[in-house]
Amino acid sequence: MSEHSNSPAQEWSAEDYARNARFVAELGEPVIDWLDAKPGERVLDVGCGDGALTASIVARGADVVGIDSSRTLIEAARARDLDARVMDVYALPFRDEFDAAFSNAALHWMRETDLALANIAKALKSGGRFVGEMGAHGNVAAITTAILAVLRAHAIDGEARWPWYFPTPVEFAERLEAHRFVVLRMALIPRPTPLPTGMRGWLDTFANPFLANVGREEREDILEEVTSLLAPSLRGRTGAWTADYVRLRFAAQLER
Ligand code: BEZ
């Protein structure tokens, strides 16, 4: 998602995703380099979304299983001829099966982080690698602050709808270690990210958890107000939008 969710309020459209968020997979290629999958290795792609990065791992000769909770996105991944399965990370059935696990832009949706990490650890062989990238502390902070402020003005409790987990490196390293991972590399990466379809495209794709059960007209008002609040800080002189992404990239290895 590759943006793949275990958030019940987030539903994905493969077409919207391809139009508004293709950059998520394109910018994930360096994580594939960190994974450094070898031919014949068995790799689990957690939150594979429409499979764009899963296909890149397959291209390196690995045998990859992609999982995602979104049926729509898994259908898009299968259309690429991938082994992609609708599966809940909180109920992963795999045991000692994979040489490596990979995840891009998905872990921040998995708010039951410890259960997700425990299940990924169980799926790995002893000494298996876990390489991934997710939103870090401070990720999309301007965008989310604007959303919360506008929702508050509409008497909606945005904090109660908050769908993500954006940890600091120290916090996430401790969580990995609690699940028997040794952290090999970790980087906090500020990554101002151009939005090809502007702030409205981003909000239409990613802000839905905040807008569940909001009527069509009020939704439109909210998104317009958020967009105009953000323009001074995130829209450049040419009118192009750039989102305030901050990534947490890591490589870890399960203890032997
Ligand atoms: C992210 O990839 O960091 C992200 C995507 C959607 C919403 C929030 C964060």
PDB file of N, CA and C in Angstrom, residues 110-156:
ATOM      1  N   MET A 110      -1.861  -0.539  11.758  1.00  0.00           N
ATOM      2  CA  MET A 110      -2.081  -1.708  12.634  1.00  0.00           C
ATOM      3  C   MET A 110      -1.906  -1.266  14.076  1.00  0.00           C
ATOM      4  N   ARG A 111      -2.971  -0.757  14.646  1.00  0.00           N
ATOM      5  CA  ARG A 111      -2.850  -0.126  15.963  1.00  0.00           C
ATOM      6  C   ARG A 111      -2.660  -1.138  17.077  1.00  0.00           C
ATOM      7  N   GLU A 112      -3.009  -2.387  16.809  1.00  0.00           N
ATOM      8  CA  GLU A 112      -2.651  -3.437  17.780  1.00  0.00           C
ATOM      9  C   GLU A 112      -1.255  -3.925  17.402  1.00  0.00           C
ATOM     10  N   THR A 113      -0.308  -3.014  17.577  1.00  0.00           N
ATOM     11  CA  THR A 113       1.045  -3.235  17.063  1.00  0.00           C
ATOM     12  C   THR A 113       1.690  -4.487  17.660  1.00  0.00           C
ATOM     13  N   ASP A 114       1.511  -4.706  18.960  1.00  0.00           N
ATOM     14  CA  ASP A 114       2.180  -5.849  19.587  1.00  0.00           C
ATOM     15  C   ASP A 114       1.662  -7.169  19.027  1.00  0.00           C
ATOM     16  N   LEU A 115       0.364  -7.244  18.791  1.00  0.00           N
ATOM     17  CA  LEU A 115      -0.181  -8.482  18.229  1.00  0.00           C
ATOM     18  C   LEU A 115       0.338  -8.678  16.805  1.00  0.00           C
ATOM     19  N   ALA A 116       0.389  -7.589  16.039  1.00  0.00           N
ATOM     20  CA  ALA A 116       0.914  -7.702  14.663  1.00  0.00           C
ATOM     21  C   ALA A 116       2.374  -8.160  14.692  1.00  0.00           C
ATOM     22  N   LEU A 117       3.187  -7.549  15.558  1.00  0.00           N
ATOM     23  CA  LEU A 117       4.615  -7.925  15.610  1.00  0.00           C
ATOM     24  C   LEU A 117       4.790  -9.365  16.099  1.00  0.00           C
ATOM     25  N   ALA A 118       3.980  -9.767  17.073  1.00  0.00           N
ATOM     26  CA  ALA A 118       4.076 -11.146  17.582  1.00  0.00           C
ATOM     27  C   ALA A 118       3.764 -12.134  16.462  1.00  0.00           C
ATOM     28  N   ASN A 119       2.746 -11.837  15.652  1.00  0.00           N
ATOM     29  CA  ASN A 119       2.359 -12.763  14.583  1.00  0.00           C
ATOM     30  C   ASN A 119       3.384 -12.784  13.452  1.00  0.00           C
ATOM     31  N   ILE A 120       3.978 -11.628  13.171  1.00  0.00           N
ATOM     32  CA  ILE A 120       5.029 -11.583  12.139  1.00  0.00           C
ATOM     33  C   ILE A 120       6.234 -12.390  12.632  1.00  0.00           C
ATOM     34  N   ALA A 121       6.586 -12.228  13.915  1.00  0.00           N
ATOM     35  CA  ALA A 121       7.716 -12.997  14.472  1.00  0.00           C
ATOM     36  C   ALA A 121       7.448 -14.495  14.365  1.00  0.00           C
ATOM     37  N   LYS A 122       6.223 -14.924  14.651  1.00  0.00           N
ATOM     38  CA  LYS A 122       5.884 -16.362  14.569  1.00  0.00           C
ATOM     39  C   LYS A 122       5.988 -16.874  13.144  1.00  0.00           C
ATOM     40  N   ALA A 123       5.687 -15.998  12.182  1.00  0.00           N
ATOM     41  CA  ALA A 123       5.699 -16.421  10.769  1.00  0.00           C
ATOM     42  C   ALA A 123       7.121 -16.622  10.246  1.00  0.00           C
ATOM     43  N   LEU A 124       8.103 -16.004  10.938  1.00  0.00           N
ATOM     44  CA  LEU A 124       9.496 -16.054  10.457  1.00  0.00           C
ATOM     45  C   LEU A 124      10.230 -17.286  10.981  1.00  0.00           C
ATOM     46  N   LYS A 125      11.176 -17.760  10.162  1.00  0.00           N
ATOM     47  CA  LYS A 125      12.110 -18.783  10.647  1.00  0.00           C
ATOM     48  C   LYS A 125      13.052 -18.132  11.650  1.00  0.00           C
ATOM     49  N   SER A 126      13.681 -18.931  12.482  1.00  0.00           N
ATOM     50  CA  SER A 126      14.676 -18.409  13.418  1.00  0.00           C
ATOM     51  C   SER A 126      15.737 -17.623  12.628  1.00  0.00           C
ATOM     52  N   GLY A 127      16.058 -16.414  13.069  1.00  0.00           N
ATOM     53  CA  GLY A 127      17.047 -15.597  12.358  1.00  0.00           C
ATOM     54  C   GLY A 127      16.482 -14.856  11.152  1.00  0.00           C
ATOM     55  N   GLY A 128      15.163 -14.957  10.949  1.00  0.00           N
ATOM     56  CA  GLY A 128      14.542 -14.296   9.792  1.00  0.00           C
ATOM     57  C   GLY A 128      14.583 -12.774   9.904  1.00  0.00           C
ATOM     58  N   ARG A 129      14.570 -12.107   8.751  1.00  0.00           N
ATOM     59  CA  ARG A 129      14.649 -10.640   8.736  1.00  0.00           C
ATOM     60  C   ARG A 129      13.253 -10.013   8.687  1.00  0.00           C
ATOM     61  N   PHE A 130      13.175  -8.820   9.249  1.00  0.00           N
ATOM     62  CA  PHE A 130      11.948  -8.026   9.123  1.00  0.00           C
ATOM     63  C   PHE A 130      12.382  -6.620   8.723  1.00  0.00           C
ATOM     64  N   VAL A 131      11.970  -6.222   7.521  1.00  0.00           N
ATOM     65  CA  VAL A 131      12.399  -4.930   6.969  1.00  0.00           C
ATOM     66  C   VAL A 131      11.152  -4.146   6.584  1.00  0.00           C
ATOM     67  N   GLY A 132      11.104  -2.889   6.971  1.00  0.00           N
ATOM     68  CA  GLY A 132       9.893  -2.146   6.631  1.00  0.00           C
ATOM     69  C   GLY A 132      10.043  -0.644   6.759  1.00  0.00           C
ATOM     70  N   GLU A 133       8.968   0.013   6.367  1.00  0.00           N
ATOM     71  CA  GLU A 133       8.882   1.469   6.511  1.00  0.00           C
ATOM     72  C   GLU A 133       7.441   1.820   6.863  1.00  0.00           C
ATOM     73  N   MET A 134       7.320   2.828   7.712  1.00  0.00           N
ATOM     74  CA  MET A 134       5.998   3.264   8.168  1.00  0.00           C
ATOM     75  C   MET A 134       6.051   4.751   8.494  1.00  0.00           C
ATOM     76  N   GLY A 135       4.903   5.334   8.761  1.00  0.00           N
ATOM     77  CA  GLY A 135       4.897   6.710   9.220  1.00  0.00           C
ATOM     78  C   GLY A 135       5.524   6.801  10.603  1.00  0.00           C
ATOM     79  N   ALA A 136       6.327   7.841  10.823  1.00  0.00           N
ATOM     80  CA  ALA A 136       7.010   8.024  12.106  1.00  0.00           C
ATOM     81  C   ALA A 136       6.369   9.180  12.872  1.00  0.00           C
ATOM     82  N   HIS A 137       6.805   9.325  14.094  1.00  0.00           N
ATOM     83  CA  HIS A 137       6.398  10.461  14.931  1.00  0.00           C
ATOM     84  C   HIS A 137       6.516  11.770  14.118  1.00  0.00           C
ATOM     85  N   GLY A 138       5.473  12.555  14.070  1.00  0.00           N
ATOM     86  CA  GLY A 138       5.497  13.807  13.296  1.00  0.00           C
ATOM     87  C   GLY A 138       4.984  13.647  11.879  1.00  0.00           C
ATOM     88  N   ASN A 139       4.689  12.382  11.472  1.00  0.00           N
ATOM     89  CA  ASN A 139       4.205  12.163  10.113  1.00  0.00           C
ATOM     90  C   ASN A 139       2.873  12.890   9.880  1.00  0.00           C
ATOM     91  N   VAL A 140       2.755  13.522   8.744  1.00  0.00           N
ATOM     92  CA  VAL A 140       1.553  14.276   8.338  1.00  0.00           C
ATOM     93  C   VAL A 140       0.957  15.101   9.495  1.00  0.00           C
ATOM     94  N   ALA A 141       1.850  15.703  10.289  1.00  0.00           N
ATOM     95  CA  ALA A 141       1.396  16.409  11.493  1.00  0.00           C
ATOM     96  C   ALA A 141       0.573  17.646  11.143  1.00  0.00           C
ATOM     97  N   ALA A 142       0.997  18.398  10.125  1.00  0.00           N
ATOM     98  CA  ALA A 142       0.210  19.575   9.748  1.00  0.00           C
ATOM     99  C   ALA A 142      -1.160  19.143   9.242  1.00  0.00           C
ATOM    100  N   ILE A 143      -1.161  18.122   8.401  1.00  0.00           N
ATOM    101  CA  ILE A 143      -2.437  17.675   7.812  1.00  0.00           C
ATOM    102  C   ILE A 143      -3.396  17.214   8.913  1.00  0.00           C
ATOM    103  N   THR A 144      -2.874  16.395   9.827  1.00  0.00           N
ATOM    104  CA  THR A 144      -3.782  15.841  10.838  1.00  0.00           C
ATOM    105  C   THR A 144      -4.236  16.915  11.828  1.00  0.00           C
ATOM    106  N   THR A 145      -3.361  17.873  12.121  1.00  0.00           N
ATOM    107  CA  THR A 145      -3.776  18.952  13.034  1.00  0.00           C
ATOM    108  C   THR A 145      -4.895  19.765  12.393  1.00  0.00           C
ATOM    109  N   ALA A 146      -4.780  20.014  11.093  1.00  0.00           N
ATOM    110  CA  ALA A 146      -5.848  20.745  10.396  1.00  0.00           C
ATOM    111  C   ALA A 146      -7.147  19.939  10.400  1.00  0.00           C
ATOM    112  N   ILE A 147      -7.034  18.637  10.165  1.00  0.00           N
ATOM    113  CA  ILE A 147      -8.252  17.801  10.175  1.00  0.00           C
ATOM    114  C   ILE A 147      -8.918  17.869  11.550  1.00  0.00           C
ATOM    115  N   LEU A 148      -8.107  17.695  12.611  1.00  0.00           N
ATOM    116  CA  LEU A 148      -8.684  17.690  13.964  1.00  0.00           C
ATOM    117  C   LEU A 148      -9.326  19.037  14.292  1.00  0.00           C
ATOM    118  N   ALA A 149      -8.667  20.132  13.879  1.00  0.00           N
ATOM    119  CA  ALA A 149      -9.205  21.465  14.181  1.00  0.00           C
ATOM    120  C   ALA A 149     -10.543  21.687  13.474  1.00  0.00           C
ATOM    121  N   VAL A 150     -10.612  21.295  12.206  1.00  0.00           N
ATOM    122  CA  VAL A 150     -11.864  21.511  11.463  1.00  0.00           C
ATOM    123  C   VAL A 150     -12.964  20.603  12.004  1.00  0.00           C
ATOM    124  N   LEU A 151     -12.605  19.360  12.320  1.00  0.00           N
ATOM    125  CA  LEU A 151     -13.624  18.461  12.888  1.00  0.00           C
ATOM    126  C   LEU A 151     -14.168  19.033  14.200  1.00  0.00           C
ATOM    127  N   ARG A 152     -13.266  19.579  15.015  1.00  0.00           N
ATOM    128  CA  ARG A 152     -13.706  20.151  16.294  1.00  0.00           C
ATOM    129  C   ARG A 152     -14.720  21.271  16.053  1.00  0.00           C
ATOM    130  N   ALA A 153     -14.455  22.095  15.038  1.00  0.00           N
ATOM    131  CA  ALA A 153     -15.390  23.190  14.719  1.00  0.00           C
ATOM    132  C   ALA A 153     -16.741  22.639  14.248  1.00  0.00           C
ATOM    133  N   HIS A 154     -16.725  21.379  13.771  1.00  0.00           N
ATOM    134  CA  HIS A 154     -17.987  20.738  13.350  1.00  0.00           C
ATOM    135  C   HIS A 154     -18.546  19.840  14.459  1.00  0.00           C
ATOM    136  N   ALA A 155     -18.016  19.991  15.674  1.00  0.00           N
ATOM    137  CA  ALA A 155     -18.461  19.196  16.834  1.00  0.00           C
ATOM    138  C   ALA A 155     -18.258  17.693  16.628  1.00  0.00           C
ATOM    139  N   ILE A 156     -17.184  17.343  15.924  1.00  0.00           N
ATOM    140  CA  ILE A 156     -16.850  15.916  15.734  1.00  0.00           C
ATOM    141  C   ILE A 156     -15.537  15.645  16.470  1.00  0.00           C
TER     142      ILE A 156
END
